[in-house]
Short mmCIF file of C-alpha atoms in Angstrom, two decimals:
data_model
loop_
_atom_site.label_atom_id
_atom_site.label_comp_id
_atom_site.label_asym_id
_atom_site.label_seq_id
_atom_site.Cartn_x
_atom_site.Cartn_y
_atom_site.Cartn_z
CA UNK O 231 -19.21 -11.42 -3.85
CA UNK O 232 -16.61 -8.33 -2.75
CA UNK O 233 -13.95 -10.74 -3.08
CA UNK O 234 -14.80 -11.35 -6.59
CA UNK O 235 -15.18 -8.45 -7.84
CA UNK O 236 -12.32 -7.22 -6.50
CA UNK O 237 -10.09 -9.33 -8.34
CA UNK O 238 -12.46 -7.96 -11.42
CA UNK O 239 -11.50 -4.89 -10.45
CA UNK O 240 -7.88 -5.21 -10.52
CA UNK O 241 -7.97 -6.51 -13.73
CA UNK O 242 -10.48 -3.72 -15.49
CA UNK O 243 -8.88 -0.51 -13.60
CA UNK O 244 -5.14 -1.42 -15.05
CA UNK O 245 -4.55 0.85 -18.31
CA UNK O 246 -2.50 -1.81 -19.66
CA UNK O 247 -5.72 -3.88 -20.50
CA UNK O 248 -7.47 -1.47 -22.78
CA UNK O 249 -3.48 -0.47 -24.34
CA UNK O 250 -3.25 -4.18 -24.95
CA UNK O 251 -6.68 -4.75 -26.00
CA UNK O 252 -6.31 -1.30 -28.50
CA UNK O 253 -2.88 -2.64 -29.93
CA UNK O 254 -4.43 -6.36 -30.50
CA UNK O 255 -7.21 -5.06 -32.41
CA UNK O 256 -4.58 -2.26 -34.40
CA UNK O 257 -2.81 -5.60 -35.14
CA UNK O 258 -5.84 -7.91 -36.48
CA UNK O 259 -8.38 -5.57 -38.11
CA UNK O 260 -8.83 -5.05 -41.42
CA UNK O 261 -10.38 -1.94 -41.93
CA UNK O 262 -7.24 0.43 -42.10
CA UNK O 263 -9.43 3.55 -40.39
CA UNK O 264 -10.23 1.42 -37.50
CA UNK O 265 -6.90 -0.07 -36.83
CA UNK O 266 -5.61 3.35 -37.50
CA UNK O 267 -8.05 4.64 -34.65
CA UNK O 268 -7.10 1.96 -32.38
CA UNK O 269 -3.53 2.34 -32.52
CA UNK O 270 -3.74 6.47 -32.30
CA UNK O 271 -6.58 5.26 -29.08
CA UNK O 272 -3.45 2.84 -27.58
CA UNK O 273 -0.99 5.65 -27.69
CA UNK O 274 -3.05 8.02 -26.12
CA UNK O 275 -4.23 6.02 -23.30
CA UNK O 276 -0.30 5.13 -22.50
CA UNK O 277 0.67 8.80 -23.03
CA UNK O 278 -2.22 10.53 -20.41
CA UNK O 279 -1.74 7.69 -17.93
CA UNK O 280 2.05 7.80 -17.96
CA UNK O 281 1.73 11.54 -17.18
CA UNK O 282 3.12 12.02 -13.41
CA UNK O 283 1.48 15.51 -13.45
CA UNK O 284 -1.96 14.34 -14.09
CA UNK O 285 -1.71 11.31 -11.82
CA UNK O 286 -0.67 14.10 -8.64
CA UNK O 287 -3.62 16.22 -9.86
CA UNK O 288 -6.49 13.75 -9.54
CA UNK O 289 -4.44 11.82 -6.48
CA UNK O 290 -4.58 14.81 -4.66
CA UNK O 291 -8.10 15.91 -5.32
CA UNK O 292 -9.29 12.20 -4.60
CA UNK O 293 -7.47 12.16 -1.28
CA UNK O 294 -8.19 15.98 -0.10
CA UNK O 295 -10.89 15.08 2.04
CA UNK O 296 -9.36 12.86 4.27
CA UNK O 297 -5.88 13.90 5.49
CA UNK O 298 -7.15 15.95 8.84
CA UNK O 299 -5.55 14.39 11.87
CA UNK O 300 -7.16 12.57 14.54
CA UNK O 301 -7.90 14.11 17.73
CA UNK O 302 -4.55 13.58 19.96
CA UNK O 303 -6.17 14.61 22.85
CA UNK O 304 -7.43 11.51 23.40
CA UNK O 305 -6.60 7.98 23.42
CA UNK O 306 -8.04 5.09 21.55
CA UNK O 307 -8.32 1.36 22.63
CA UNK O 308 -7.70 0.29 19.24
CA UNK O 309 -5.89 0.81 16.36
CA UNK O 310 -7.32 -0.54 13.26
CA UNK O 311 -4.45 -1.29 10.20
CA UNK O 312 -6.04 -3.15 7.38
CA UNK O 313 -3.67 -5.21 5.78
CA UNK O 314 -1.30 -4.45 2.34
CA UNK O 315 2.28 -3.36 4.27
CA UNK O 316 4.44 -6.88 4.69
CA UNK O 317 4.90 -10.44 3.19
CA UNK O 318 6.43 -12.85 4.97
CA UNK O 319 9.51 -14.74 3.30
CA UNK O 320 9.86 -17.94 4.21
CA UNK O 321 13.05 -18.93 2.84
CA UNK O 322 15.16 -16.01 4.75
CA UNK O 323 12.33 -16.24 7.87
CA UNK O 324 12.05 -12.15 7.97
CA UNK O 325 9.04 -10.38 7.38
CA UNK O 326 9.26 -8.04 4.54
CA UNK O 327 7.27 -4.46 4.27
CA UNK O 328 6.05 -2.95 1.11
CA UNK O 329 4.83 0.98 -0.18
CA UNK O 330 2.44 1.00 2.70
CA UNK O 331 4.44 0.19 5.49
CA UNK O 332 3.80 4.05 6.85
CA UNK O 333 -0.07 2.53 8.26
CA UNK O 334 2.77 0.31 10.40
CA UNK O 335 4.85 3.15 11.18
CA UNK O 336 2.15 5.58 12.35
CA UNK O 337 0.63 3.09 14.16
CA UNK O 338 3.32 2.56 16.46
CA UNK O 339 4.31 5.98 16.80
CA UNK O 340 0.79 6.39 17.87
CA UNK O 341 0.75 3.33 20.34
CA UNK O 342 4.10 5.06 21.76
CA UNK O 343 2.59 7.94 22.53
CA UNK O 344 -0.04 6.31 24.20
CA UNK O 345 -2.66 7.63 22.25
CA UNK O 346 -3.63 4.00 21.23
CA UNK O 347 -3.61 0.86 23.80
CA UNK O 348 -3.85 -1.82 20.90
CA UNK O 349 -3.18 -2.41 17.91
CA UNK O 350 -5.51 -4.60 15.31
CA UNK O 351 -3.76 -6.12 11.99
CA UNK O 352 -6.11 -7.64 9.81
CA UNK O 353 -5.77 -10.19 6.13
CA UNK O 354 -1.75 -9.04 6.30
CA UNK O 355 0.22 -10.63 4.53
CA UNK O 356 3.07 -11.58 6.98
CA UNK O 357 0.28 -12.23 9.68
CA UNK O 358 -2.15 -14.22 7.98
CA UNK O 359 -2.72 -18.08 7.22
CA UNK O 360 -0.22 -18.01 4.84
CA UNK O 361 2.26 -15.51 6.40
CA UNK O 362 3.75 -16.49 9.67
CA UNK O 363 1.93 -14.57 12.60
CA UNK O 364 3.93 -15.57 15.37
CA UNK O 365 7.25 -14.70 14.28
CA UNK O 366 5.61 -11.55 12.80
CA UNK O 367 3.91 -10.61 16.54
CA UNK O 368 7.58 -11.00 17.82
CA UNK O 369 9.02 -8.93 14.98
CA UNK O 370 6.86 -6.50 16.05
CA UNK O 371 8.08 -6.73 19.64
CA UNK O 372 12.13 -7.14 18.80
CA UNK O 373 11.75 -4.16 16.25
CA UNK O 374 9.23 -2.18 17.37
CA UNK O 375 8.80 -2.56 20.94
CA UNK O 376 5.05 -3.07 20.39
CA UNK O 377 4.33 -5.89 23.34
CA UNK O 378 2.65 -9.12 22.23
CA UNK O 379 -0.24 -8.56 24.12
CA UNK O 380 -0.58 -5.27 22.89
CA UNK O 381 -1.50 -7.15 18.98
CA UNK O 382 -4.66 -8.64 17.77
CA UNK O 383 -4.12 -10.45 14.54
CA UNK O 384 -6.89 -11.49 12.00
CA UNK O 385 -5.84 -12.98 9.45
CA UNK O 386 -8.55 -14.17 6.97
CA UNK O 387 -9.62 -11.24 5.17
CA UNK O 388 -8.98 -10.43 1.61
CA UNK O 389 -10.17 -7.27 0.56
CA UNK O 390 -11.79 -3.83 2.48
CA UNK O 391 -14.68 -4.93 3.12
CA UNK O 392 -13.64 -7.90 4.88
CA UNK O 393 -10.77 -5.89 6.69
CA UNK O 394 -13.60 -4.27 8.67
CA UNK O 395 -16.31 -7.20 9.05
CA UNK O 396 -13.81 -9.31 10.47
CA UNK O 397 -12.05 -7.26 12.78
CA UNK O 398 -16.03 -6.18 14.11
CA UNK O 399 -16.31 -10.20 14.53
CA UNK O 400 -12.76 -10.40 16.08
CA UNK O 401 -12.59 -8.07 18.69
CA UNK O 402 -16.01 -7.93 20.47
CA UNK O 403 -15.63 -4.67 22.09
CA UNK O 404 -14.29 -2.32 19.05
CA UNK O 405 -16.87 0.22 18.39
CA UNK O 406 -17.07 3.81 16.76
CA UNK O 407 -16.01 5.41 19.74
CA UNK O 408 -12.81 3.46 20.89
CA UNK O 409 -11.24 2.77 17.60
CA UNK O 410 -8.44 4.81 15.23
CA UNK O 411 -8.76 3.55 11.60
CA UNK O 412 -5.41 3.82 10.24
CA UNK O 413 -5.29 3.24 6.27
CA UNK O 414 -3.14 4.78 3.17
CA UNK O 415 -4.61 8.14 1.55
CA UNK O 416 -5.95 6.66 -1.92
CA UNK O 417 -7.73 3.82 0.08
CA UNK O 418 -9.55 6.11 2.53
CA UNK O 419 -12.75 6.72 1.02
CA UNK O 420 -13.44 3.47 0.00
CA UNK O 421 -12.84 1.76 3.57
CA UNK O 422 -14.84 4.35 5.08
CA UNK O 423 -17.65 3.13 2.95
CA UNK O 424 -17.03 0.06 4.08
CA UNK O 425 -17.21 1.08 7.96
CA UNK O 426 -20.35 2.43 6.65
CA UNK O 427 -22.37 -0.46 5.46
CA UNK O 428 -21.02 -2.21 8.71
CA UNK O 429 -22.75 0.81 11.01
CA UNK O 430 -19.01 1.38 11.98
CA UNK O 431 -17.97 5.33 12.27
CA UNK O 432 -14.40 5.32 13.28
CA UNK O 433 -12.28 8.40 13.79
CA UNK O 434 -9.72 7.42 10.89
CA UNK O 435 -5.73 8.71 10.17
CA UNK O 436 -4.64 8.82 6.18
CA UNK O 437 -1.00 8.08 5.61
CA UNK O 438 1.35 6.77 2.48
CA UNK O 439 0.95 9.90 0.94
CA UNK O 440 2.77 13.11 0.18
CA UNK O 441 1.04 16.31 0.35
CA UNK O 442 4.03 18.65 -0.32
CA UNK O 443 4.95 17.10 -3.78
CA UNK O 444 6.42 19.80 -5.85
CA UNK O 445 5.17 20.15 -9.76
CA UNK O 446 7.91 20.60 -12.56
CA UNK O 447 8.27 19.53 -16.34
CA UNK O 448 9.73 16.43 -15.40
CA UNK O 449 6.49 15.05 -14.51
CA UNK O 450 5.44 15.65 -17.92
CA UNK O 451 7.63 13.22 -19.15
CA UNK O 452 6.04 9.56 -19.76
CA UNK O 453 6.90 7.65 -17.06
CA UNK O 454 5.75 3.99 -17.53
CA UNK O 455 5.66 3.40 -13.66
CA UNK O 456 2.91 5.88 -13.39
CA UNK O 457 0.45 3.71 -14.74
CA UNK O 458 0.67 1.47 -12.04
CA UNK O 459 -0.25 4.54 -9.54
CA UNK O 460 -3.07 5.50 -12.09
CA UNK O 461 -4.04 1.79 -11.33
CA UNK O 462 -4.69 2.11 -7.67
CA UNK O 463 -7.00 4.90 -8.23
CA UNK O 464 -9.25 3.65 -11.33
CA UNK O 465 -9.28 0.90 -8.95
CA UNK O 466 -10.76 2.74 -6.01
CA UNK O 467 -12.89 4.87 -8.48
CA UNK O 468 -14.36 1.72 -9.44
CA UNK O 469 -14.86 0.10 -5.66
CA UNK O 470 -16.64 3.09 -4.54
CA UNK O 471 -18.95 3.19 -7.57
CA UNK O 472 -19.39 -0.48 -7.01
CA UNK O 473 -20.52 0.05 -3.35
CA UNK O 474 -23.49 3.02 -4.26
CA UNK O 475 -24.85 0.29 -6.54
CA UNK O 476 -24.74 -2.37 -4.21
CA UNK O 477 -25.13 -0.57 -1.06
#
């Protein structure tokens, strides 16, 4: 049921669908107000959500809440990376890492510090079924001096929710209290909701984002690439509006 309407989701959060849908009708209608008012409604929507400036606005004040660090003090059995950071290529045998590869980095600064024992990589995309998790677990080991033992693959979820129901069924002994959830910014709130519905409270790190970002009139200038960003979000705006109703 998450699964699906995740993929719904994806497709209704992407600006691109209503500029598309707002430029077919401008194109097909007859009544010359309407396709008027569609075509005025496309370029708007493509203007606003190709506006870098806005996008940093509401990113920041949707991520705001959860960018305190984790208590160093102490150390953590487990930490918990949902997956989104690497592909594996199978024609050059190398894994490959993507925007979010930072949940990787921190992670392993974190296990090199000793302030986590473990390290839990679930529904990856160079790890799972249709990744390659062996030669991924010794990537990890040649590269990042992470030992073999040290990582607990699962690699069968597909979206949030499953990230955190299947790591619960995975590893027997992770709990609120021994576990460091380690996720990007913009998906924080929504995997925390998830934890939620499981009865799982983790302490939890926020990374893959930039909190010094400096404003200027450059930003105000349409940036297609934007609306890709602006994606992401609608599409956690969505999920989390999706989880009070089905909660």
């Amino acid at each position: 049921m998450f699964y699906i309407l995740s993929r719904i989701f994806a497709v209704i959060a992407s600006p691109w669908f209503y500029i598309l849908i707002l430029f077919t009708l401008a194109s097909f209608l007859k009544g010359k107000k309407m396709r008027k008012g569609c075509f005025i409604g496309a370029w708007t929507i493509l203007l606003v959500f190709s506006n870098g400036m806005l996008y940093q606005v509401a990113l920041n004040a949707w991520t705001a809440a959860y960018l305190s660090m984790p208590d160093t003090t102490r150390s953590y059995k487990y930490a918990l990376l949902p997956g989104g950071f690497s592909s594996y290529d199978t024609k050059r045998n190398r894994t490959e890492y993507g925007f979010a590869v930072d949940r990787l980095v921190d992670a392993v600064l974190f296990y090199k510090r000793g302030i986590v024992k473990k390290i839990v990589i679930t529904g990856d995309g160079a790890s799972c079924r249709d990744g390659n998790p062996k030669a991924f677990v010794r990537h990890l080991n040649e590269v990042w001096g992470v030992r073999p033992e040290d990582v607990i693959i699962e690699p069968n979820a597909k979206n949030t929710f499953q990230n955190i129901k299947l790591s619960l069924q995975a590893v027997k002994d992770m709990d609120s209290g021994n576990t460091l959830l380690i996720n990007s910014a913009i998906y924080m709130k929504r995997t925390l909701q998830s934890c939620k519905q499981l009865n799982f409270h983790p302490a939890y790190y926020s990374t893959d984002i930039d909190t010094t970002v400096r404003m200027n009139w450059e930003m105000w200038i349409p940036d297609l690439h934007v609306t890709d960003d602006w994606m992401r979000l609608i599409h956690e705006w969505i999920g989390c509006m999706a989880y009070k109703v089905l909660k």
